[in-house]
mmCIF file of C-alpha atoms in Angstrom:
data_model
loop_
_atom_site.group_PDB
_atom_site.id
_atom_site.type_symbol
_atom_site.label_atom_id
_atom_site.label_comp_id
_atom_site.label_asym_id
_atom_site.label_seq_id
_atom_site.Cartn_x
_atom_site.Cartn_y
_atom_site.Cartn_z
ATOM 1 C CA GLN Q 10 -6.513 27.071 -20.654
ATOM 2 C CA LEU Q 11 -5.528 24.039 -22.699
ATOM 3 C CA LEU Q 12 -8.630 22.170 -21.542
ATOM 4 C CA GLU Q 13 -10.881 25.137 -22.207
ATOM 5 C CA SER Q 14 -9.628 25.270 -25.810
ATOM 6 C CA VAL Q 15 -10.986 21.774 -26.466
ATOM 7 C CA PRO Q 16 -14.315 21.933 -28.359
ATOM 8 C CA GLY Q 17 -17.231 20.905 -26.189
ATOM 9 C CA TYR Q 18 -15.237 21.335 -22.974
ATOM 10 C CA GLU Q 19 -17.383 22.113 -19.960
ATOM 11 C CA TYR Q 20 -16.536 21.790 -16.268
ATOM 12 C CA THR Q 21 -18.882 22.275 -13.336
ATOM 13 C CA SER Q 22 -17.407 22.167 -9.849
ATOM 14 C CA GLY Q 23 -18.946 19.617 -7.511
ATOM 15 C CA GLU Q 24 -20.201 17.167 -10.128
ATOM 16 C CA SER Q 25 -17.371 14.675 -9.678
ATOM 17 C CA ILE Q 26 -14.713 14.246 -6.996
ATOM 18 C CA PHE Q 27 -12.252 12.904 -9.558
ATOM 19 C CA THR Q 28 -12.759 15.837 -11.917
ATOM 20 C CA ASP Q 29 -12.479 18.291 -9.031
ATOM 21 C CA ILE Q 30 -9.150 16.794 -7.944
ATOM 22 C CA PHE Q 31 -7.833 16.832 -11.505
ATOM 23 C CA MET Q 32 -8.932 20.426 -12.103
ATOM 24 C CA THR Q 33 -7.447 21.544 -8.779
ATOM 25 C CA LEU Q 34 -4.071 20.170 -9.831
ATOM 26 C CA ALA Q 35 -4.441 21.537 -13.375
ATOM 27 C CA ARG Q 36 -5.125 25.054 -12.047
ATOM 28 C CA SER Q 37 -2.301 24.905 -9.498
ATOM 29 C CA LEU Q 38 0.437 23.456 -11.699
ATOM 30 C CA SER Q 39 1.884 24.483 -15.026
ATOM 31 C CA PHE Q 40 2.364 22.191 -18.002
ATOM 32 C CA MET Q 41 6.074 21.888 -17.180
ATOM 33 C CA ASP Q 42 5.145 20.999 -13.601
ATOM 34 C CA MET Q 43 3.041 18.138 -14.961
ATOM 35 C CA VAL Q 44 5.989 16.967 -17.069
ATOM 36 C CA GLN Q 45 8.334 17.105 -14.074
ATOM 37 C CA LEU Q 46 5.758 15.267 -11.976
ATOM 38 C CA GLY Q 47 5.676 12.494 -14.556
ATOM 39 C CA LEU Q 48 9.461 12.262 -14.307
ATOM 40 C CA GLY Q 49 9.251 11.791 -10.544
ATOM 41 C CA ASN Q 50 10.064 15.361 -9.446
ATOM 42 C CA SER Q 51 7.391 16.134 -6.866
ATOM 43 C CA GLU Q 52 8.468 19.560 -5.553
ATOM 44 C CA CYS Q 53 5.660 21.240 -7.490
ATOM 45 C CA LEU Q 54 3.073 19.479 -5.307
ATOM 46 C CA ALA Q 55 3.999 21.778 -2.431
ATOM 47 C CA ARG Q 56 2.432 24.698 -4.336
ATOM 48 C CA ALA Q 57 -0.790 22.759 -4.825
ATOM 49 C CA ARG Q 58 -1.146 21.862 -1.149
ATOM 50 C CA PRO Q 59 -3.310 24.871 -0.121
ATOM 51 C CA GLN Q 60 -5.739 24.212 -2.981
ATOM 52 C CA LEU Q 61 -5.868 20.480 -2.192
ATOM 53 C CA ARG Q 62 -6.546 21.194 1.476
ATOM 54 C CA GLN Q 63 -9.300 23.625 0.556
ATOM 55 C CA LEU Q 64 -10.860 21.044 -1.773
ATOM 56 C CA ILE Q 65 -10.829 18.318 0.879
ATOM 57 C CA SER Q 66 -12.072 20.640 3.618
ATOM 58 C CA GLN Q 67 -14.918 22.245 1.673
ATOM 59 C CA ARG Q 68 -15.866 19.663 -0.951
ATOM 60 C CA LEU Q 69 -15.365 16.439 1.002
ATOM 61 C CA LEU Q 70 -15.430 17.298 4.709
ATOM 62 C CA ASN Q 71 -18.075 20.037 4.410
ATOM 63 C CA ASN Q 72 -15.874 22.181 6.702
ATOM 64 C CA GLU Q 73 -16.186 19.598 9.490
ATOM 65 C CA PRO Q 74 -13.204 18.695 11.736
ATOM 66 C CA LEU Q 75 -10.858 15.991 10.494
ATOM 67 C CA THR Q 76 -11.835 12.884 12.490
ATOM 68 C CA ILE Q 77 -11.780 9.147 11.830
ATOM 69 C CA ALA Q 78 -15.530 9.148 11.263
ATOM 70 C CA ALA Q 79 -15.262 12.110 8.868
ATOM 71 C CA ILE Q 80 -12.497 10.420 6.864
ATOM 72 C CA THR Q 81 -14.584 7.242 6.679
ATOM 73 C CA GLN Q 82 -17.475 9.248 5.235
ATOM 74 C CA VAL Q 83 -15.110 10.880 2.721
ATOM 75 C CA VAL Q 84 -13.980 7.468 1.487
ATOM 76 C CA ASP Q 85 -17.622 6.342 1.377
ATOM 77 C CA ARG Q 86 -18.423 9.286 -0.916
ATOM 78 C CA PHE Q 87 -15.354 8.517 -3.005
ATOM 79 C CA ASN Q 88 -16.480 4.905 -3.408
ATOM 80 C CA ALA Q 89 -20.045 5.982 -4.204
ATOM 81 C CA GLU Q 90 -18.841 8.178 -7.082
ATOM 82 C CA LEU Q 91 -16.483 5.444 -8.237
ATOM 83 C CA ARG Q 92 -19.217 2.792 -8.371
ATOM 84 C CA PRO Q 93 -20.754 3.784 -11.754
ATOM 85 C CA HIS Q 94 -17.317 3.367 -13.353
ATOM 86 C CA PHE Q 95 -17.176 -0.308 -12.345
ATOM 87 C CA ALA Q 96 -18.888 -1.074 -15.653
ATOM 88 C CA ILE Q 97 -15.467 -0.926 -17.330
ATOM 89 C CA LEU Q 98 -14.488 -4.054 -15.385
ATOM 90 C CA GLU Q 99 -16.776 -6.026 -17.695
ATOM 91 C CA ASN Q 100 -14.139 -5.631 -20.416
ATOM 92 C CA ALA Q 101 -11.933 -8.238 -18.715
ATOM 93 C CA ARG Q 102 -12.389 -11.851 -17.609
ATOM 94 C CA LEU Q 103 -12.325 -11.779 -13.810
ATOM 95 C CA ARG Q 104 -11.921 -14.348 -11.064
ATOM 96 C CA ASP Q 105 -15.366 -15.637 -10.136
ATOM 97 C CA GLU Q 106 -14.474 -16.163 -6.490
ATOM 98 C CA VAL Q 107 -13.457 -12.526 -5.898
ATOM 99 C CA ASP Q 108 -15.897 -9.644 -5.491
ATOM 100 C CA LEU Q 109 -13.756 -7.035 -7.241
ATOM 101 C CA PRO Q 110 -15.961 -3.933 -6.635
ATOM 102 C CA ALA Q 111 -16.156 -4.729 -2.913
ATOM 103 C CA SER Q 112 -12.399 -5.395 -2.875
ATOM 104 C CA ILE Q 113 -11.721 -1.972 -4.407
ATOM 105 C CA ASN Q 114 -14.005 -0.351 -1.833
ATOM 106 C CA PHE Q 115 -12.148 -2.079 0.971
ATOM 107 C CA PHE Q 116 -8.793 -1.169 -0.581
ATOM 108 C CA ASN Q 117 -9.804 2.512 -0.642
ATOM 109 C CA HIS Q 118 -10.838 2.412 3.014
ATOM 110 C CA SER Q 119 -7.405 1.039 3.863
ATOM 111 C CA MET Q 120 -5.267 3.317 1.675
ATOM 112 C CA LEU Q 121 -6.997 6.675 1.182
ATOM 113 C CA PRO Q 122 -7.095 7.818 4.854
ATOM 114 C CA THR Q 123 -3.290 8.054 4.969
ATOM 115 C CA ILE Q 124 -3.264 10.194 1.811
ATOM 116 C CA ILE Q 125 -5.983 12.492 3.189
ATOM 117 C CA ASN Q 126 -4.116 12.841 6.482
ATOM 118 C CA ASN Q 127 -0.899 13.644 4.639
ATOM 119 C CA VAL Q 128 -2.578 16.546 2.828
ATOM 120 C CA MET Q 129 -4.459 17.913 5.837
ATOM 121 C CA GLU Q 130 -2.008 17.508 8.726
ATOM 122 C CA GLU Q 131 0.339 20.313 9.769
ATOM 123 C CA GLY Q 132 3.534 18.507 8.847
ATOM 124 C CA ASN Q 133 6.934 19.586 7.580
ATOM 125 C CA PRO Q 134 6.311 21.466 4.304
ATOM 126 C CA THR Q 135 9.725 20.442 2.971
ATOM 127 C CA THR Q 136 8.842 16.740 3.096
ATOM 128 C CA PHE Q 137 5.150 17.013 2.187
ATOM 129 C CA HIS Q 138 5.577 16.559 -1.556
ATOM 130 C CA ARG Q 139 7.833 13.510 -1.168
ATOM 131 C CA ASN Q 140 5.491 11.837 1.321
ATOM 132 C CA LEU Q 141 2.444 12.543 -0.842
ATOM 133 C CA MET Q 142 4.172 11.265 -3.977
ATOM 134 C CA LYS Q 143 5.295 8.137 -2.132
ATOM 135 C CA LYS Q 144 1.805 7.364 -0.789
ATOM 136 C CA CYS Q 145 0.057 8.068 -4.105
ATOM 137 C CA SER Q 146 2.584 5.932 -5.974
ATOM 138 C CA LEU Q 147 1.990 3.071 -3.539
ATOM 139 C CA TYR Q 148 -1.781 3.475 -3.944
ATOM 140 C CA ILE Q 149 -1.605 3.316 -7.754
ATOM 141 C CA ARG Q 150 0.829 0.392 -7.843
ATOM 142 C CA GLN Q 151 -1.185 -1.697 -5.406
ATOM 143 C CA LEU Q 152 -4.486 -0.833 -7.109
ATOM 144 C CA CYS Q 153 -3.080 -1.961 -10.467
ATOM 145 C CA ALA Q 154 -1.686 -5.105 -8.834
ATOM 146 C CA LEU Q 155 -5.108 -5.794 -7.315
ATOM 147 C CA LEU Q 156 -6.806 -5.447 -10.700
ATOM 148 C CA GLN Q 157 -4.161 -7.539 -12.442
ATOM 149 C CA TYR Q 158 -4.494 -10.314 -9.847
ATOM 150 C CA CYS Q 159 -8.262 -10.440 -10.373
ATOM 151 C CA CYS Q 160 -7.926 -10.557 -14.185
ATOM 152 C CA LEU Q 161 -7.708 -14.107 -15.516
ATOM 153 C CA ASP Q 162 -5.671 -12.780 -18.454
ATOM 154 C CA GLY Q 163 -3.264 -10.859 -16.222
ATOM 155 C CA VAL Q 164 -1.692 -7.799 -17.835
ATOM 156 C CA THR Q 165 -3.787 -8.238 -20.991
ATOM 157 C CA GLY Q 166 -6.980 -8.007 -18.964
ATOM 158 C CA LEU Q 167 -5.692 -4.987 -17.063
ATOM 159 C CA GLU Q 168 -4.850 -3.298 -20.369
ATOM 160 C CA SER Q 169 -8.391 -3.869 -21.649
ATOM 161 C CA ILE Q 170 -9.750 -2.185 -18.505
ATOM 162 C CA LEU Q 171 -7.446 0.789 -19.069
ATOM 163 C CA ARG Q 172 -8.551 1.094 -22.701
ATOM 164 C CA ALA Q 173 -12.182 1.164 -21.595
ATOM 165 C CA LEU Q 174 -11.345 3.813 -18.986
ATOM 166 C CA VAL Q 175 -9.542 6.053 -21.499
ATOM 167 C CA ASN Q 176 -12.430 5.696 -23.967
ATOM 168 C CA GLN Q 177 -14.854 6.661 -21.227
ATOM 169 C CA MET Q 178 -12.803 9.692 -20.161
ATOM 170 C CA THR Q 179 -12.232 10.955 -23.713
ATOM 171 C CA ASN Q 180 -15.787 10.404 -24.905
ATOM 172 C CA GLY Q 181 -16.902 13.416 -26.933
ATOM 173 C CA VAL Q 182 -13.445 14.899 -27.580
ATOM 174 C CA PRO Q 183 -12.034 15.137 -31.125
ATOM 175 C CA GLU Q 184 -10.969 11.787 -32.551
ATOM 176 C CA VAL Q 185 -7.368 12.912 -33.081
ATOM 177 C CA LEU Q 186 -7.029 13.887 -29.424
ATOM 178 C CA GLN Q 187 -8.697 10.656 -28.356
ATOM 179 C CA GLU Q 188 -6.268 8.537 -30.392
ATOM 180 C CA TRP Q 189 -3.292 10.528 -29.071
ATOM 181 C CA THR Q 190 -4.456 10.054 -25.481
ATOM 182 C CA MET Q 191 -4.991 6.330 -25.988
ATOM 183 C CA SER Q 192 -1.599 5.842 -27.631
ATOM 184 C CA HIS Q 193 0.333 7.693 -24.933
ATOM 185 C CA SER Q 194 -1.665 6.048 -22.158
ATOM 186 C CA MET Q 195 -0.776 2.592 -23.448
ATOM 187 C CA VAL Q 196 2.922 3.445 -23.781
ATOM 188 C CA ASN Q 197 3.078 4.866 -20.267
ATOM 189 C CA PHE Q 198 1.053 1.969 -18.892
ATOM 190 C CA ARG Q 199 3.370 -0.674 -20.355
ATOM 191 C CA THR Q 200 6.409 1.143 -19.002
ATOM 192 C CA PHE Q 201 4.779 1.407 -15.593
ATOM 193 C CA ILE Q 202 3.570 -2.195 -15.442
ATOM 194 C CA SER Q 203 7.047 -3.515 -16.294
ATOM 195 C CA THR Q 204 8.429 -1.939 -13.099
ATOM 196 C CA MET Q 205 5.419 -2.410 -10.798
ATOM 197 C CA ASN Q 206 6.828 -5.391 -8.843
ATOM 198 C CA VAL Q 207 4.061 -5.735 -6.237
ATOM 199 C CA PRO Q 208 4.005 -9.204 -4.609
ATOM 200 C CA ALA Q 209 0.644 -10.949 -4.614
ATOM 201 C CA GLU Q 210 0.888 -11.297 -0.833
ATOM 202 C CA ASP Q 211 0.696 -7.504 -0.515
ATOM 203 C CA ILE Q 212 -2.713 -7.251 -2.178
ATOM 204 C CA LYS Q 213 -4.377 -10.475 -1.008
ATOM 205 C CA PRO Q 214 -5.405 -8.881 2.333
ATOM 206 C CA PHE Q 215 -7.614 -6.457 0.373
ATOM 207 C CA LEU Q 216 -9.567 -9.170 -1.439
ATOM 208 C CA VAL Q 217 -13.233 -9.798 -0.642
ATOM 209 C CA TYR Q 218 -14.286 -13.337 -1.498
ATOM 210 C CA ARG Q 219 -17.730 -14.533 -2.436
ATOM 211 C CA ILE Q 220 -19.296 -17.368 -0.476
ATOM 212 C CA GLY Q 221 -20.306 -20.028 -2.971
ATOM 213 C CA GLY Q 222 -22.464 -22.280 -0.805
ATOM 214 C CA PRO Q 223 -24.742 -22.184 2.233
ATOM 215 C CA PRO Q 224 -23.101 -21.470 5.604
ATOM 216 C CA THR Q 225 -22.384 -24.253 8.057
ATOM 217 C CA SER Q 226 -23.851 -22.334 10.976
ATOM 218 C CA PRO Q 227 -27.452 -21.272 11.667
ATOM 219 C CA GLN Q 228 -26.630 -17.601 11.135
ATOM 220 C CA PRO Q 229 -26.906 -16.781 7.415
ATOM 221 C CA ALA Q 230 -23.712 -15.613 5.744
ATOM 222 C CA THR Q 231 -25.591 -12.937 3.828
ATOM 223 C CA SER Q 232 -26.881 -11.160 6.915
ATOM 224 C CA PRO Q 233 -24.037 -8.584 7.167
ATOM 225 C CA PRO Q 234 -25.197 -6.658 4.045
ATOM 226 C CA GLN Q 235 -28.604 -6.123 5.690
ATOM 227 C CA VAL Q 236 -27.193 -3.764 8.283
ATOM 228 C CA SER Q 237 -29.128 -1.068 10.047
ATOM 229 C CA PRO Q 238 -28.794 2.583 9.000
ATOM 230 C CA ALA Q 239 -26.810 3.295 12.163
ATOM 231 C CA ILE Q 240 -23.772 1.530 10.740
ATOM 232 C CA GLU Q 241 -24.381 2.333 7.088
ATOM 233 C CA PRO Q 242 -20.918 3.955 6.707
ATOM 234 C CA MET Q 243 -19.572 0.412 6.336
ATOM 235 C CA ASP Q 244 -19.705 1.073 2.598
ATOM 236 C CA ILE Q 245 -16.509 -0.813 2.096
ATOM 237 C CA GLN Q 246 -18.568 -3.855 1.272
ATOM 238 C CA ALA Q 247 -20.901 -2.209 -1.323
ATOM 239 C CA THR Q 248 -22.838 -5.455 -1.612
ATOM 240 C CA GLU Q 249 -26.294 -3.924 -2.031
ATOM 241 C CA GLU Q 250 -25.470 -2.128 -5.270
ATOM 242 C CA VAL Q 251 -23.683 -4.956 -7.054
ATOM 243 C CA GLN Q 252 -26.384 -7.545 -6.255
ATOM 244 C CA ILE Q 253 -24.013 -10.298 -5.207
ATOM 245 C CA GLU Q 254 -23.513 -12.455 -2.195
ATOM 246 C CA SER Q 255 -20.193 -11.712 -0.594
ATOM 247 C CA THR Q 256 -18.370 -11.635 2.683
ATOM 248 C CA PRO Q 257 -18.270 -8.286 4.454
ATOM 249 C CA ILE Q 258 -14.566 -8.406 5.197
ATOM 250 C CA ARG Q 259 -11.367 -9.326 3.429
ATOM 251 C CA GLU Q 260 -11.200 -13.037 3.987
ATOM 252 C CA PRO Q 261 -8.799 -15.789 2.924
ATOM 253 C CA THR Q 262 -10.112 -18.423 0.582
ATOM 254 C CA VAL Q 263 -12.009 -21.305 2.101
ATOM 255 C CA GLY Q 264 -8.939 -23.504 1.878
ATOM 256 C CA ASP Q 265 -6.995 -21.069 4.069
ATOM 257 C CA VAL Q 266 -9.529 -21.200 6.921
ATOM 258 C CA PRO Q 267 -9.093 -24.075 9.403
ATOM 259 C CA PRO Q 268 -11.995 -26.549 8.955
ATOM 260 C CA ASN Q 269 -12.872 -26.452 12.639
ATOM 261 C CA GLN Q 270 -13.107 -22.651 12.719
ATOM 262 C CA HIS Q 271 -16.662 -21.465 13.253
ATOM 263 C CA LEU Q 272 -17.942 -19.441 10.307
ATOM 264 C CA ASN Q 273 -19.276 -16.716 12.587
ATOM 265 C CA GLU Q 274 -15.727 -16.125 13.814
ATOM 266 C CA VAL Q 275 -14.797 -15.214 10.241
ATOM 267 C CA ILE Q 276 -17.755 -13.182 9.040
ATOM 268 C CA GLY Q 277 -19.804 -12.183 12.097
ATOM 269 C CA TRP Q 278 -17.573 -9.907 14.153
ATOM 270 C CA PRO Q 279 -17.840 -6.675 12.045
ATOM 271 C CA ASN Q 280 -21.482 -6.233 13.087
ATOM 272 C CA ALA Q 281 -20.440 -5.748 16.708
ATOM 273 C CA LEU Q 282 -17.899 -2.992 15.986
ATOM 274 C CA PRO Q 283 -17.994 0.626 14.768
ATOM 275 C CA SER Q 284 -17.565 0.725 11.012
ATOM 276 C CA GLU Q 285 -14.329 2.739 11.145
ATOM 277 C CA TRP Q 286 -12.656 -0.044 13.146
ATOM 278 C CA VAL Q 287 -13.344 -2.792 10.613
ATOM 279 C CA PRO Q 288 -10.623 -1.951 8.022
ATOM 280 C CA ILE Q 289 -7.984 -1.477 10.734
ATOM 281 C CA ILE Q 290 -8.707 -4.734 12.566
ATOM 282 C CA SER Q 291 -9.018 -6.705 9.321
ATOM 283 C CA ARG Q 292 -5.720 -5.339 8.039
ATOM 284 C CA ASP Q 293 -3.940 -6.120 11.310
ATOM 285 C CA SER Q 294 -5.310 -9.661 11.438
ATOM 286 C CA GLN Q 295 -4.090 -10.326 7.900
ATOM 287 C CA ARG Q 296 -0.645 -8.950 8.743
ATOM 288 C CA GLN Q 297 -0.407 -11.162 11.813
ATOM 289 C CA ARG Q 298 -1.168 -14.245 9.723
ATOM 290 C CA ARG Q 299 1.807 -13.556 7.483
ATOM 291 C CA GLN Q 300 4.024 -11.896 10.086
ATOM 292 C CA SER Q 301 7.721 -12.425 9.484
ATOM 293 C CA PRO Q 302 10.117 -13.395 12.294
ATOM 294 C CA GLN Q 303 11.159 -10.606 14.634
ATOM 295 C CA GLY Q 304 14.440 -9.057 13.559
ATOM 296 C CA PRO Q 305 17.186 -8.045 15.992
ATOM 297 C CA PHE Q 306 16.474 -5.047 18.198
ATOM 298 C CA SER Q 307 18.521 -1.891 17.705
ATOM 299 C CA ASP Q 308 20.882 -0.614 20.405
ATOM 300 C CA ALA Q 309 18.685 2.470 20.780
ATOM 301 C CA TYR Q 310 15.664 0.272 21.490
ATOM 302 C CA LEU Q 311 17.607 -1.955 23.884
ATOM 303 C CA SER Q 312 18.886 1.033 25.853
ATOM 304 C CA GLY Q 313 15.328 1.746 26.992
ATOM 305 C CA MET Q 314 14.814 -1.750 28.405
ATOM 306 C CA PRO Q 315 15.342 -2.827 32.029
ATOM 307 C CA SER Q 316 18.927 -3.932 32.599
ATOM 308 C CA LYS Q 317 18.101 -7.611 33.222
ATOM 309 C CA ARG Q 318 16.017 -7.954 30.074
ATOM 310 C CA ARG Q 319 18.606 -6.029 28.061
ATOM 311 C CA LYS Q 320 21.362 -8.332 29.296
ATOM 312 C CA LEU Q 321 19.311 -11.400 28.393
ATOM 313 C CA ILE Q 322 18.677 -10.191 24.835
ATOM 314 C CA THR Q 323 22.171 -8.850 24.159
ATOM 315 C CA SER Q 324 23.833 -12.058 25.352
ATOM 316 C CA SER Q 325 23.169 -13.605 21.935
ATOM 317 C CA LYS Q 326 24.439 -10.599 19.960
ATOM 318 C CA PRO Q 327 28.013 -10.472 18.608
ATOM 319 C CA GLN Q 328 30.301 -8.674 21.045
ATOM 320 C CA GLY Q 329 33.602 -6.853 20.577
ATOM 321 C CA ASN Q 330 35.227 -5.088 17.643
ATOM 322 C CA LEU Q 331 34.980 -6.077 13.993
ATOM 323 C CA SER Q 332 37.900 -8.528 14.134
ATOM 324 C CA GLN Q 333 36.429 -10.306 17.145
ATOM 325 C CA VAL Q 334 32.977 -10.502 15.542
ATOM 326 C CA ILE Q 335 34.406 -12.011 12.331
ATOM 327 C CA SER Q 336 36.547 -14.481 14.293
ATOM 328 C CA GLU Q 337 33.614 -15.637 16.423
ATOM 329 C CA SER Q 338 31.367 -15.907 13.359
ATOM 330 C CA MET Q 339 33.995 -17.978 11.536
ATOM 331 C CA ALA Q 340 34.423 -20.277 14.536
ATOM 332 C CA THR Q 341 30.647 -20.740 14.739
ATOM 333 C CA ALA Q 342 30.438 -21.492 11.002
ATOM 334 C CA LEU Q 343 33.253 -24.050 11.216
ATOM 335 C CA GLY Q 344 31.537 -25.721 14.150
ATOM 336 C CA ALA Q 345 28.249 -25.880 12.238
ATOM 337 C CA ALA Q 346 30.135 -27.484 9.323
ATOM 338 C CA GLY Q 347 31.256 -30.325 11.601
ATOM 339 C CA MET Q 348 34.831 -29.268 12.303
ATOM 340 C CA SER Q 349 35.797 -30.024 15.879
ATOM 341 C CA THR Q 350 37.193 -27.302 18.073
ATOM 342 C CA GLY Q 351 40.941 -27.158 18.372
ATOM 343 C CA PRO Q 352 44.020 -25.098 17.554
ATOM 344 C CA GLU Q 353 43.379 -25.285 13.814
ATOM 345 C CA VAL Q 354 39.916 -23.795 14.149
ATOM 346 C CA ASP Q 355 41.218 -21.042 16.419
ATOM 347 C CA VAL Q 356 43.982 -20.165 13.936
ATOM 348 C CA ILE Q 357 41.567 -20.027 10.984
ATOM 349 C CA ALA Q 358 39.112 -17.878 12.944
ATOM 350 C CA GLN Q 359 41.862 -15.512 14.098
ATOM 351 C CA ARG Q 360 43.274 -15.095 10.582
ATOM 352 C CA ALA Q 361 39.778 -14.450 9.219
ATOM 353 C CA GLY Q 362 39.339 -11.602 11.694
ATOM 354 C CA GLN Q 363 42.621 -10.027 10.549
ATOM 355 C CA ASP Q 364 41.989 -10.360 6.805
ATOM 356 C CA ASN Q 365 41.447 -6.858 5.358
ATOM 357 C CA THR Q 366 39.505 -8.130 2.336
ATOM 358 C CA LEU Q 367 37.106 -10.068 4.545
ATOM 359 C CA ARG Q 368 36.718 -7.086 6.882
ATOM 360 C CA ALA Q 369 35.833 -4.806 3.940
ATOM 361 C CA ALA Q 370 33.374 -7.363 2.566
ATOM 362 C CA TYR Q 371 31.755 -7.687 6.005
ATOM 363 C CA ARG Q 372 31.284 -3.915 6.253
ATOM 364 C CA GLU Q 373 29.764 -3.774 2.762
ATOM 365 C CA GLN Q 374 27.413 -6.659 3.546
ATOM 366 C CA VAL Q 375 26.211 -4.858 6.680
ATOM 367 C CA ARG Q 376 25.660 -1.689 4.653
ATOM 368 C CA THR Q 377 23.812 -3.593 1.888
ATOM 369 C CA THR Q 378 21.557 -5.373 4.384
ATOM 370 C CA LEU Q 379 20.814 -2.116 6.180
ATOM 371 C CA ARG Q 380 20.088 -0.343 2.887
ATOM 372 C CA HIS Q 381 17.618 -3.042 1.824
ATOM 373 C CA THR Q 382 15.916 -3.042 5.236
ATOM 374 C CA LEU Q 383 15.499 0.734 5.347
ATOM 375 C CA ASN Q 384 14.352 1.133 1.743
ATOM 376 C CA SER Q 385 11.574 -1.385 2.345
ATOM 377 C CA ASN Q 386 10.502 0.284 5.608
ATOM 378 C CA PRO Q 387 7.663 2.806 5.078
ATOM 379 C CA ASP Q 388 8.616 4.630 8.308
ATOM 380 C CA TYR Q 389 12.141 5.428 7.129
ATOM 381 C CA LEU Q 390 12.634 8.950 5.784
ATOM 382 C CA PRO Q 391 16.160 9.946 4.663
ATOM 383 C CA ASP Q 392 15.595 13.590 5.642
ATOM 384 C CA LYS Q 393 14.703 12.537 9.175
ATOM 385 C CA TYR Q 394 17.784 10.339 9.570
ATOM 386 C CA PRO Q 395 20.534 12.110 7.579
ATOM 387 C CA ASN Q 396 23.456 10.252 9.180
ATOM 388 C CA THR Q 397 21.902 6.891 8.376
ATOM 389 C CA ALA Q 398 21.162 8.002 4.809
ATOM 390 C CA LYS Q 399 24.772 9.132 4.434
ATOM 391 C CA TYR Q 400 26.084 5.807 5.739
ATOM 392 C CA ILE Q 401 24.058 3.541 3.459
ATOM 393 C CA LYS Q 402 24.960 5.636 0.400
ATOM 394 C CA LYS Q 403 28.687 5.083 0.893
ATOM 395 C CA GLN Q 404 30.328 2.992 -1.792
#
């Protein structure tokens, strides 16, 4: 009703995916729901779920079953409607070596399927709104981080893109409303950007780099864009429309590729695979390149192993009660510091295990480490593991 009171307002269903999504939420939620949503309270999204599912099923899936191929086509349509808006990127100075439109396309193919699945799957209705809010928040934060990384002026460049977007969206509305929207958008944006905290390493796997010179192998580097219609859904590249020469996958910069690595090994393999596999394999390969060391296995995981393998792995884990663990850790630390073994070391280690202050600090350190590990794990849900959530919240 508020939108319909704006002079010149007119909405036609089916003209834009973005407008359809916005109007679906606007018709399903009240103004106070929108305010609560902005404050981080996502319970109201549960009421909008039936309308969102209907929109995705009818508008995007054309009432077809939810399959990997269907989701890929949905993201292709999303990217196709997004492409005309790439003109706003011209308002910022961008990195020449990065193909930003193709990077955004690839980013959408990596991120949007999980959001679509979250809306469409028959999951727990009590956790739906939290999961959806979490995934959408991650999508927005990483998209902004991707844009900021590609802007030579950083946050200033990202702000100029946002200003162009708001001007485009409010074109034709009364000037007072346009100024109010711009002012509030900038305030909210600056608050949001100050708490974004997305490491550059998290968004680099989504980058598509241009190839500046001729390839070193006989096969031309620009051949992937000239694909046959049979694999046309590989729209994540979007190289035909933007008239540039770019790699068809997210690729590290030339300096990151070993000099003896054949160029076809980097850019040729997507042509031999179904298009829906490309984002998954590319994402996994990037994760493997920056894979962190394997952490210790949990007791629950070890209990499912064969006894010999379990014994081999657990032999290096601390054994005994808390006092014994602290004593052994102290003895190990003293040995690493160069103190020879002897009665003095044994006495110090034993007293450390009996010290109540040290025991309390050890427990708190375990709880702090566990809290940090779980909060950074996307698979951890407090509602699914209530005892764990209760433990890490203890003060």
